[in-house]
Tab-separated table of C-alpha atoms in Angstrom:
chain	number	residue	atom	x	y	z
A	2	UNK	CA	11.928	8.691	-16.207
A	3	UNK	CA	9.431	6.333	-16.986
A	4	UNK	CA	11.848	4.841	-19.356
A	5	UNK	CA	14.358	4.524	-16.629
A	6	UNK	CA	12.054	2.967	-14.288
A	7	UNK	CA	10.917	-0.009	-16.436
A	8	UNK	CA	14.024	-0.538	-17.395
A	9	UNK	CA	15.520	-0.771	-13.919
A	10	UNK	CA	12.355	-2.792	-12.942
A	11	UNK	CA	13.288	-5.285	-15.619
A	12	UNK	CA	16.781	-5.484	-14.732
A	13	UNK	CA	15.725	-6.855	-11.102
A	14	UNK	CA	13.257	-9.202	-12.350
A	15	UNK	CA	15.787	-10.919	-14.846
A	16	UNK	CA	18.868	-10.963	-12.921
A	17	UNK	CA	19.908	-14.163	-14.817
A	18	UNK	CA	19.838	-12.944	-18.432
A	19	UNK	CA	21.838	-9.348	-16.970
A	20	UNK	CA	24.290	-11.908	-15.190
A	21	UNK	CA	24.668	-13.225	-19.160
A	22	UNK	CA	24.493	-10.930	-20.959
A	23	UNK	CA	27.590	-9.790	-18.723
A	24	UNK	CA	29.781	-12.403	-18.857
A	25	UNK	CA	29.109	-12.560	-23.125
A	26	UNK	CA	30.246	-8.951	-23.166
A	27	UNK	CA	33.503	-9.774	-20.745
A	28	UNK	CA	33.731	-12.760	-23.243
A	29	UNK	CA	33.510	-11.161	-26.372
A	30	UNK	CA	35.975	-8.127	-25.034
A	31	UNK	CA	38.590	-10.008	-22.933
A	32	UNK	CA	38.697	-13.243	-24.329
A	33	UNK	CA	37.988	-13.588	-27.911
A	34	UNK	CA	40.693	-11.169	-29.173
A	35	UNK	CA	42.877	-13.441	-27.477
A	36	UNK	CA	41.740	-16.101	-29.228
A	37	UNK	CA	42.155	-14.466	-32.651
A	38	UNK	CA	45.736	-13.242	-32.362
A	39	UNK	CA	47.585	-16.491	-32.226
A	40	UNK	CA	49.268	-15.619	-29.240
A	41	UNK	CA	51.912	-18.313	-27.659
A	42	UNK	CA	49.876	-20.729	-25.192
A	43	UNK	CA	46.593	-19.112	-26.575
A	44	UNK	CA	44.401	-22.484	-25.624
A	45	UNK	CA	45.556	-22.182	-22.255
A	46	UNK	CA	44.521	-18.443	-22.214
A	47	UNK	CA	40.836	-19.056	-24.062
A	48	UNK	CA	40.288	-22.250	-21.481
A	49	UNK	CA	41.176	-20.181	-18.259
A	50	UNK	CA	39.397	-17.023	-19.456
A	51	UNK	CA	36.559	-18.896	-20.400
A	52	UNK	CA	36.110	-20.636	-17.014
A	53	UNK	CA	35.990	-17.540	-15.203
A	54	UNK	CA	33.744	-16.116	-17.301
A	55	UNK	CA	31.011	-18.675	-17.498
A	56	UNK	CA	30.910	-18.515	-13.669
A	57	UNK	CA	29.525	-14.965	-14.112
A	58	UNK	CA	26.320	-16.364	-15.166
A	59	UNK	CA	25.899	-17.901	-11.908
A	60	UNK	CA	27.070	-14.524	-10.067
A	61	UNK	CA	23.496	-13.606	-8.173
A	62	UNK	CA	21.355	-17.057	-8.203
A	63	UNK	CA	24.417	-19.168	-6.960
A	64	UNK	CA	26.736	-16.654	-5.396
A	65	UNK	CA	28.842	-19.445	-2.968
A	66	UNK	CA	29.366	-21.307	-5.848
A	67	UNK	CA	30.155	-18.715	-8.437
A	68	UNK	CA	32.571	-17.361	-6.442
A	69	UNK	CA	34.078	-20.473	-5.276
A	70	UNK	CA	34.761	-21.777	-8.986
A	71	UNK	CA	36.792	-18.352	-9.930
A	72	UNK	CA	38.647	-18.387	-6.897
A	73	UNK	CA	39.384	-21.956	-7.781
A	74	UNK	CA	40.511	-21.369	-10.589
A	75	UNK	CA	42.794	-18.018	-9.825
A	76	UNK	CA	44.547	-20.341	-7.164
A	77	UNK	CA	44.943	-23.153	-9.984
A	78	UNK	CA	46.869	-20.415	-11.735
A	79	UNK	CA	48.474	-19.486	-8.884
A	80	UNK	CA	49.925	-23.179	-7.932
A	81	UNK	CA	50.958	-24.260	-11.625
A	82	UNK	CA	52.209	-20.769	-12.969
A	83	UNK	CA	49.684	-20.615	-15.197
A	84	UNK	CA	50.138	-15.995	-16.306
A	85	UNK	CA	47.458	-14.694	-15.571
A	86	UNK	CA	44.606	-13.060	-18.096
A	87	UNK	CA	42.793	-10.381	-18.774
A	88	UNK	CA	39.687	-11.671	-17.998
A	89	UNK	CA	40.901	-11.725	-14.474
A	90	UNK	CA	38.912	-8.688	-14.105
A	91	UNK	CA	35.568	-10.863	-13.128
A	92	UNK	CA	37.415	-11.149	-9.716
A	93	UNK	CA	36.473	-7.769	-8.849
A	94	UNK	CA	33.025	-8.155	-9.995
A	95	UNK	CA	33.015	-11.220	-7.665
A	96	UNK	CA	33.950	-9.468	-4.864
A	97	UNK	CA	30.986	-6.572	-5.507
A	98	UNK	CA	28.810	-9.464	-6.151
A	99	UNK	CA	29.731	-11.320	-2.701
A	100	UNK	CA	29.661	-7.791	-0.688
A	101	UNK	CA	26.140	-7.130	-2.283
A	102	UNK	CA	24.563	-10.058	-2.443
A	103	UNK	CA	26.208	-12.822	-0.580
A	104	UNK	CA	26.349	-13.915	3.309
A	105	UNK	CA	28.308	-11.498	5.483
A	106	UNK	CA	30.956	-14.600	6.368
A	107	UNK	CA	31.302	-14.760	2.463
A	108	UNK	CA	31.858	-11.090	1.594
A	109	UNK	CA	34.606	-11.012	4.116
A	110	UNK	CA	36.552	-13.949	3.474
A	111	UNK	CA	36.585	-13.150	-0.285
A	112	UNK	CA	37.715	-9.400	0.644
A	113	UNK	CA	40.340	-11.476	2.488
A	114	UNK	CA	41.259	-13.458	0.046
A	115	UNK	CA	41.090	-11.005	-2.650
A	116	UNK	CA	43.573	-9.193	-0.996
A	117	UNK	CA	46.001	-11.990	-0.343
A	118	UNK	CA	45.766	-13.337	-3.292
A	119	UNK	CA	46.698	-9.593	-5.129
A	120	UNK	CA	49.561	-9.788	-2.964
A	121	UNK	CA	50.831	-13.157	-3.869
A	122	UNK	CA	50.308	-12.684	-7.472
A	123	UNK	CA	52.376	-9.498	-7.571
A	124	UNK	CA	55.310	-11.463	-5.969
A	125	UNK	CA	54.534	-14.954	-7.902
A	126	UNK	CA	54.490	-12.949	-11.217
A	127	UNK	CA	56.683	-9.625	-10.550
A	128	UNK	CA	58.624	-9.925	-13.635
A	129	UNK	CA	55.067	-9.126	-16.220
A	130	UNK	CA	55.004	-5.944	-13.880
A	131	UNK	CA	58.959	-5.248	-15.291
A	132	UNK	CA	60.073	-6.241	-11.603
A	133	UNK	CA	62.720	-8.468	-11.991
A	134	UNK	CA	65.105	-10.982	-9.608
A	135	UNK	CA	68.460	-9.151	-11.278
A	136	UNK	CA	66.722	-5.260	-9.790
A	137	UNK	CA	68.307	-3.570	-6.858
A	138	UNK	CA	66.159	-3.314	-3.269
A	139	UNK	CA	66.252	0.476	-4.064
A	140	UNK	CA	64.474	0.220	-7.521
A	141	UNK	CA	62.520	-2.947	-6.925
A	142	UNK	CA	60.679	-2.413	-3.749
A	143	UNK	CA	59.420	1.028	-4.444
A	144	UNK	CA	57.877	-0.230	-8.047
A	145	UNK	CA	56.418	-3.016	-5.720
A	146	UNK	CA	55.195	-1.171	-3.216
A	147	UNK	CA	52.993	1.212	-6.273
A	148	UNK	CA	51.463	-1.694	-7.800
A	149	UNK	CA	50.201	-3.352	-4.929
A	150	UNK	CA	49.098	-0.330	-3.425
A	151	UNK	CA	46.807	0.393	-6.546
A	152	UNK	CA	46.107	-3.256	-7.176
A	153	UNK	CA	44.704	-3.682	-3.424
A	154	UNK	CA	42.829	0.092	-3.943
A	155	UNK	CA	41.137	-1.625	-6.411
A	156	UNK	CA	40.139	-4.084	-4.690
A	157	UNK	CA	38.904	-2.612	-1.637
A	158	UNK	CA	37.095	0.335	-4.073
A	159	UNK	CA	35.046	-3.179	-5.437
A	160	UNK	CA	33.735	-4.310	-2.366
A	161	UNK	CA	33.014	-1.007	-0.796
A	162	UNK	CA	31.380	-0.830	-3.798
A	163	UNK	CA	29.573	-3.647	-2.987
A	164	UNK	CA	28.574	-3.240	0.816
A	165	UNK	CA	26.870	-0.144	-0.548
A	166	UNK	CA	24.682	-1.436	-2.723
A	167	UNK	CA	24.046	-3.958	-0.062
A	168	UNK	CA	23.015	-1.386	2.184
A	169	UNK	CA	20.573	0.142	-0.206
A	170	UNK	CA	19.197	-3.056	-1.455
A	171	UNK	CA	18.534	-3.614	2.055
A	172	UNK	CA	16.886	-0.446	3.445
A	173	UNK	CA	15.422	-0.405	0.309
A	174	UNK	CA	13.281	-3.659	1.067
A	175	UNK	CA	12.898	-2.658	4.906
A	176	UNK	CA	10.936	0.240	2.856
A	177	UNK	CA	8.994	-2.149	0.967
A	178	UNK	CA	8.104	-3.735	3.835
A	179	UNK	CA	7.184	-1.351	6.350
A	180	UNK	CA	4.788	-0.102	3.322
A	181	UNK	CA	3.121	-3.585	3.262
A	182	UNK	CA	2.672	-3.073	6.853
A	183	UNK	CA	0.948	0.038	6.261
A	184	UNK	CA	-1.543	-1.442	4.341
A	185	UNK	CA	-2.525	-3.979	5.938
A	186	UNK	CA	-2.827	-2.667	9.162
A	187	UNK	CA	-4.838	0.655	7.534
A	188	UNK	CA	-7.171	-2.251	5.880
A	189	UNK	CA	-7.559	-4.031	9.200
A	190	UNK	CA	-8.232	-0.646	10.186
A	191	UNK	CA	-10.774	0.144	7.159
A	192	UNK	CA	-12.330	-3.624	8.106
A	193	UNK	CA	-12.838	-2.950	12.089
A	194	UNK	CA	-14.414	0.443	11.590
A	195	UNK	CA	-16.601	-0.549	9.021
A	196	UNK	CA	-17.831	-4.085	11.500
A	197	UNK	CA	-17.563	-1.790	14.170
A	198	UNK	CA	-20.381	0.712	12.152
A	199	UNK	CA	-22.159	-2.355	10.430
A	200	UNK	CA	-22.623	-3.105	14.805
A	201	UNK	CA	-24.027	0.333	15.241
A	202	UNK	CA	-26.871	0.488	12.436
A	203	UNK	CA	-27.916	-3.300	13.504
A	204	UNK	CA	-29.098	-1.853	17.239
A	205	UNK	CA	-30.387	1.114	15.204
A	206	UNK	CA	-32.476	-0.640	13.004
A	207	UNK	CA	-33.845	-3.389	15.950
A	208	UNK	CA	-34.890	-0.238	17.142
A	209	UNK	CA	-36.777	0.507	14.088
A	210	UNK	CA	-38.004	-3.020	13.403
A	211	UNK	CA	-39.383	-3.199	16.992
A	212	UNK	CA	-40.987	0.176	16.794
A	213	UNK	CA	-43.170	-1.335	13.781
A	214	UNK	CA	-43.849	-4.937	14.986
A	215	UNK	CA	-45.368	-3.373	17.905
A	216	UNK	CA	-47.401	-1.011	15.753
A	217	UNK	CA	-48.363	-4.382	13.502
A	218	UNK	CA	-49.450	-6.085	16.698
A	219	UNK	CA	-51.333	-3.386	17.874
A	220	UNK	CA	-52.999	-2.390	14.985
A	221	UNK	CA	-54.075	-6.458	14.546
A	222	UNK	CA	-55.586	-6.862	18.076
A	223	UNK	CA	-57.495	-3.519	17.217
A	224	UNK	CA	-58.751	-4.616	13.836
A	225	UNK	CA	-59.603	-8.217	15.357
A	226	UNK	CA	-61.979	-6.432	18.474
A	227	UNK	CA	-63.200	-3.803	15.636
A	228	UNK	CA	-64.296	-6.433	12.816
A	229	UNK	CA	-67.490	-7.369	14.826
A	230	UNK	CA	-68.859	-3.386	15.864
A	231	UNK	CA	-66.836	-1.703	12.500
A	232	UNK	CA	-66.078	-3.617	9.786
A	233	UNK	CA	-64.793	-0.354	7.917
A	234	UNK	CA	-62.453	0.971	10.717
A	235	UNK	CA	-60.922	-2.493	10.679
A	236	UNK	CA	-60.006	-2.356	6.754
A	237	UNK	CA	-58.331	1.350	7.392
A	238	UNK	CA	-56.449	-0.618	10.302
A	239	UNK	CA	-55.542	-3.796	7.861
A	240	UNK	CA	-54.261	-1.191	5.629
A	241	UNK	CA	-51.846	0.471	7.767
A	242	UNK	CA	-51.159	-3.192	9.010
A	243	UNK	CA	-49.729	-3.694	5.634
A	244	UNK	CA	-48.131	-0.592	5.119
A	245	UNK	CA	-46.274	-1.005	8.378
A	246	UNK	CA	-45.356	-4.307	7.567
A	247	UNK	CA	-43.989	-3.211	3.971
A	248	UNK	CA	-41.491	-1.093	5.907
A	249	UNK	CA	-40.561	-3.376	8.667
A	250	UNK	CA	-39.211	-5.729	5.245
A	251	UNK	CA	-37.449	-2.933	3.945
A	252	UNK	CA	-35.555	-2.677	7.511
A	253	UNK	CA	-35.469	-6.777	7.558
A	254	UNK	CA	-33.454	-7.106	4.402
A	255	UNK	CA	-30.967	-4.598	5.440
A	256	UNK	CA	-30.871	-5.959	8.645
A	257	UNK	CA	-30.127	-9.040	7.291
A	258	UNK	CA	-26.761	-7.905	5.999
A	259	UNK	CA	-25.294	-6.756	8.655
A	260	UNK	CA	-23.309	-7.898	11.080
A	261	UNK	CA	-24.799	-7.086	14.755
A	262	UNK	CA	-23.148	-7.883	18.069
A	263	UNK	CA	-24.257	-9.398	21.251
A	264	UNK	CA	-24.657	-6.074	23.109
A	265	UNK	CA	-28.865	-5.362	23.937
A	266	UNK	CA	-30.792	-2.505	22.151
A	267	UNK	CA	-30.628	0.865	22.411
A	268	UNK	CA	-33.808	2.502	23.678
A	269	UNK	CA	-33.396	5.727	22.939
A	270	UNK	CA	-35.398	7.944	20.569
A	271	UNK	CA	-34.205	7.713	16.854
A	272	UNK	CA	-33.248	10.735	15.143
A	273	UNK	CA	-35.129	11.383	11.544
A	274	UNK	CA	-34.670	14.606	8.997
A	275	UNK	CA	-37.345	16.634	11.479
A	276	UNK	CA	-34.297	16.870	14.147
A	277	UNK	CA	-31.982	18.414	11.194
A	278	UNK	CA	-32.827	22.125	12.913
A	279	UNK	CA	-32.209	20.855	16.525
A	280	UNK	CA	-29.095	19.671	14.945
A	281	UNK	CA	-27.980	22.542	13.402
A	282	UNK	CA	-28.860	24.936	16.192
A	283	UNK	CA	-26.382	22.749	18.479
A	284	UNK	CA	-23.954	23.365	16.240
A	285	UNK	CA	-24.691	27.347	16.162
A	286	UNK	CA	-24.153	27.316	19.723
A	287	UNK	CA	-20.763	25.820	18.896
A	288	UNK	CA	-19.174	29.150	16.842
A	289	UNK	CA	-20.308	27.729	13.839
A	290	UNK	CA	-22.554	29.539	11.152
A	291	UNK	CA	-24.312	26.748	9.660
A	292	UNK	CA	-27.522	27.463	6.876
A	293	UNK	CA	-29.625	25.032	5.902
A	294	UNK	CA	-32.241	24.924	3.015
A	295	UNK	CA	-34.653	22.420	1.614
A	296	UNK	CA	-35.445	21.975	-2.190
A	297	UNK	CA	-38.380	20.165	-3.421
A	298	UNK	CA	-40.678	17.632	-1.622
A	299	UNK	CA	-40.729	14.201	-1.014
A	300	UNK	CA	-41.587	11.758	-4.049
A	301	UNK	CA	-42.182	9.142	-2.001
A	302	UNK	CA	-41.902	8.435	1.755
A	303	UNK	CA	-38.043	7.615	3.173
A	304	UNK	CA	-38.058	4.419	5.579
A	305	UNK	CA	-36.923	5.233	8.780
A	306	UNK	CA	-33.491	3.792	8.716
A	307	UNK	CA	-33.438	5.774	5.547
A	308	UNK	CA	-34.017	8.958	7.242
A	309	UNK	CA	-31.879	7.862	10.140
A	310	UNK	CA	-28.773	7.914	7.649
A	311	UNK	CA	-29.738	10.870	6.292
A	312	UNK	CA	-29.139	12.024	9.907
A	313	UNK	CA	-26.004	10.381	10.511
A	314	UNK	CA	-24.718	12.012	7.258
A	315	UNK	CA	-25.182	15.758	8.382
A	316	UNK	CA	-24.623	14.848	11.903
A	317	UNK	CA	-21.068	13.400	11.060
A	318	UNK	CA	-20.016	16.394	8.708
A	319	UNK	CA	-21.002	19.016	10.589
A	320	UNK	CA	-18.526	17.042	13.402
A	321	UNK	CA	-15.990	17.230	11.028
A	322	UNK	CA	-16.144	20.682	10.601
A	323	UNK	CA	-16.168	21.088	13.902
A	324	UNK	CA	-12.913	19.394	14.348
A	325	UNK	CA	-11.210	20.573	11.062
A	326	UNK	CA	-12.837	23.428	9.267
A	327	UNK	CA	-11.158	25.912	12.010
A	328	UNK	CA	-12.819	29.545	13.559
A	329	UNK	CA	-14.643	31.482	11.187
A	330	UNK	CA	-16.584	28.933	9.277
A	331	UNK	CA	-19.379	29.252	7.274
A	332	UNK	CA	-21.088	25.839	6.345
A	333	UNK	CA	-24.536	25.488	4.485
A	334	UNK	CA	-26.630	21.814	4.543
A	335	UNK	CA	-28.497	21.446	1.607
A	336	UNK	CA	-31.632	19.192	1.456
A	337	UNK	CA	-32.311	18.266	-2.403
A	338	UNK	CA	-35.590	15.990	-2.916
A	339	UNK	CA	-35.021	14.694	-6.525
A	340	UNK	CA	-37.206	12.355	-8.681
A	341	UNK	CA	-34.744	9.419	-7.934
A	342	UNK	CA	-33.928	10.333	-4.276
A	343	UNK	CA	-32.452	12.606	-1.452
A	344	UNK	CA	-29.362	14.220	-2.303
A	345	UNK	CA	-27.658	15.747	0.554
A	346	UNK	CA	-24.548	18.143	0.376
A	347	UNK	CA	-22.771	19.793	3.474
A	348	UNK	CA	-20.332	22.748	2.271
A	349	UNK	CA	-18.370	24.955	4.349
A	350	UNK	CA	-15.548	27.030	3.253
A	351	UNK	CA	-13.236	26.439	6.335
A	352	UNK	CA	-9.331	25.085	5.707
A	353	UNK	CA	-10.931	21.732	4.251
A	354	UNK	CA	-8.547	19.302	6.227
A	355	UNK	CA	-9.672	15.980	5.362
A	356	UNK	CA	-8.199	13.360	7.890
A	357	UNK	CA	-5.284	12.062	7.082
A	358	UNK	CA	-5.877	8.605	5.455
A	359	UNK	CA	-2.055	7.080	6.549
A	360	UNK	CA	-3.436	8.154	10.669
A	361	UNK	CA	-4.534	5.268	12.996
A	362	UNK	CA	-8.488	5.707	13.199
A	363	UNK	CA	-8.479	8.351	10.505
A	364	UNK	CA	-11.214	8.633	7.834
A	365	UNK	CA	-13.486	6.592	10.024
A	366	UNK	CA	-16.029	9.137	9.827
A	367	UNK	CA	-16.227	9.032	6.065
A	368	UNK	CA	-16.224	5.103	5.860
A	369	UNK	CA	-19.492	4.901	9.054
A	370	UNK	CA	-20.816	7.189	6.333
A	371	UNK	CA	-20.316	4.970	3.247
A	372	UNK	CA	-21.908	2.378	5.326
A	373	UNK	CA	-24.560	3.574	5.870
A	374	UNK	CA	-25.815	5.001	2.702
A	375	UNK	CA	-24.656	1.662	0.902
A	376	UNK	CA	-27.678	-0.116	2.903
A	377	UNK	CA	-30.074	2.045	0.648
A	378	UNK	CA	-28.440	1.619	-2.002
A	379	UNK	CA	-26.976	5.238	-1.792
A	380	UNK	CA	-23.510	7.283	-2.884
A	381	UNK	CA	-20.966	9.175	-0.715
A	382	UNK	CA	-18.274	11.718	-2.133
A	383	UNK	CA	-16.245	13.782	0.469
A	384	UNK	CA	-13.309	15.720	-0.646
A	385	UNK	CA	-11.547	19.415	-0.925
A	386	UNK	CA	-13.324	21.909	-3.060
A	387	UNK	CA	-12.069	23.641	-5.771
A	388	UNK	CA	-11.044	27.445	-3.814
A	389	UNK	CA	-10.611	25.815	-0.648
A	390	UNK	CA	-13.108	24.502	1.790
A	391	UNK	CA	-14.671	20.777	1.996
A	392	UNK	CA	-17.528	19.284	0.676
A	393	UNK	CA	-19.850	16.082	1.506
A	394	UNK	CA	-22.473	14.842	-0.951
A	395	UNK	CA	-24.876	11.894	-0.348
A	396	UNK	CA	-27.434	10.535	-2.391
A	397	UNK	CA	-29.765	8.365	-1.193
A	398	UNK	CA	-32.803	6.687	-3.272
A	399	UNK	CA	-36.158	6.310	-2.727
A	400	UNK	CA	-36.961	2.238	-1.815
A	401	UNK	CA	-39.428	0.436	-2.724
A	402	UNK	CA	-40.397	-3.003	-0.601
């Protein structure tokens, strides 16, 4: 198969060296035996044959003209007696060549032609078909009548021939191009839900950054009154001045790549990983038998916006269970504090429908989540498991400013 496939691949990227390689063979076959067998008139033979077989070549890039030349040609020999040869056979590749490939207006006057042409010929040269003047009506017409009933067959079986690869060719690149659609309006897709997510996390993180300017600014005008009375309580205030401020340009440098729009903050309270049981327990209430369990402790401390994706991670695949796990679904979130980072899984062991990819607005879930994580640096894998069911797994590193 694979075999076949190249081969036909190469075939339609080299339709020039197939159109030669075809009229060579016709050459070689239909003309050259001629040309060995000292025939009477055999220059006349090689030179005709020869012309219409050089306009083969020519068959696909210049259809028009290929096909104009061998008509030419067969109405040269039509007009100056000239017998016809048996390379006359490239005038039914011709015709399949101008019903497959060339202009509508072209396909049918050649069919036309073709088929006047037959008809002519059989009465211009009726006496190489062993129809003669001296015949009777009785013998001659029926003989007549046979030939140019299987000549014109012929004919007709070439183009037919012809208009059906046309066809195919045809719905064959309507199918190319409806797929090139596709794609580029699932990537416009991909591209709006991912801006439309970057748009999201920036009013999420203002949030964030805001929250610990204030505490900056509040913690300075404290340290500044408390210098004079304690000079102690304002170095533990400097100090969380600083730490503050090391977290605020964590969230600044993630901030600064992305893309935020022109609507105003959000004011409402952030989510971190201690609303992960309020979570859940919504879900309960839902139908759903969600576990969760925590393994090991915190290394270090997750930023904020750290702990807000962490969120957004369980928050989103427990959704997606809601909406595609179906009745009877047992799901367990597993919190997994490593050396290197949080590593989050969400299993359930519903009907693991993934959305369909090939769906307007599908898998936008999955790409808010690869957003996200990518901010910190993190991982997402979603996908069927192995016995049925569905599985998300985020990582998520520990930062350091």
């Amino acid at each position: 198969m694979d075999i076949h496939l190249r081969l036909a691949r190469w075939i339609r990227a080299h339709p020039r060296t197939v159109d030669a390689c075809l009229a060579l063979a016709i050459f070689v076959f239909l003309v050259l035996p001629f040309a060995a067998g000292g025939v009477q008139g055999v220059g006349m033979i090689v030179m005709v044959s020869a012309a219409l077989v050089i306009a083969l070549v020519w068959r696909r890039s210049r259809v028009i003209l290929s096909a104009g030349i061998i008509a030419g040609i067969s109405l040269l020999q039509l007009i100056t007696g000239i017998e016809p040869v048996p390379a006359q056979f490239v005038i039914l590749v011709t015709l399949y060549t101008l019903a497959a490939y060339g202009p509508r207006w072209a396909s049918l006057g050649g069919l036309g032609l073709a088929i006047a042409g037959v008809a002519v010929g059989l009465v211009r040269y009726g006496e190489l078909t062993g129809v003669s003047a001296s015949d009777s009506i009785l013998t001659t017409v029926p003989l007549f009548l046979i030939l140019l009933f299987f000549v014109e067959s012929l004919v007709l079986l070439a183009w037919t021939m012809g208009d059906l690869a046309r066809s195919r060719r045809l719905t064959y690149q309507a199918l190319e191009d409806r797929t090139r659609r596709l794609e580029v309006e699932r990537q416009q897709e991909r591209d709006l839900a991912a801006a439309d997510e970057r748009s999201h996390i920036a009013r999420e993180m203002h949030d964030i950054v805001a929250h610990s300017l204030s505490v900056i600014i509040t913690q300075a005008d404290g340290a500044r009154y408390a210098s004079a009375q304690a000079p102690e309580l304002a170095v533990q205030t400097l100090g969380t001045i600083a730490d503050t401020g090391r977290g605020s340009l964590r969230e600044m440098r993630r901030l600064l790549g992305v893309l935020r729009g022109d609507e105003s903050a959000s004011t409402r309270p952030l989510p971190t990983l201690d609303d992960i049981d309020a979570l859940i327990q919504s879900v309960r209430r839902s139908g759903v038998r969600v576990a969760c369990r925590r393994v090991g402790t915190p290394r270090r401390e997750l930023p904020l916006g750290a702990e807000l994706t962490a969120y957004r991670v369980i928050q989103e695949s427990l959704t997606n269970v809601l909406k595609h796990a179906g009745a009877d679904t047992t799901t367990e979130v597993a919190l997994d504090y490593g050396p290197r980072g949080l590593t989050i899984t969400v299993d359930d062991d519903g009907r693991g429908a993934a959305p369909d990819p090939t769906t307007a607005g599908a898998g936008q879930g999955i790409t808010g989540m690869t957003e996200r994580v990518r901010l910190y640096d993190g991982t997402v894998v979603a996908g069927p498991r192995t016995g049925g069911g569905y599985r998300v797994e985020a990582f998520i590193p520990y930062t350091q400013a």
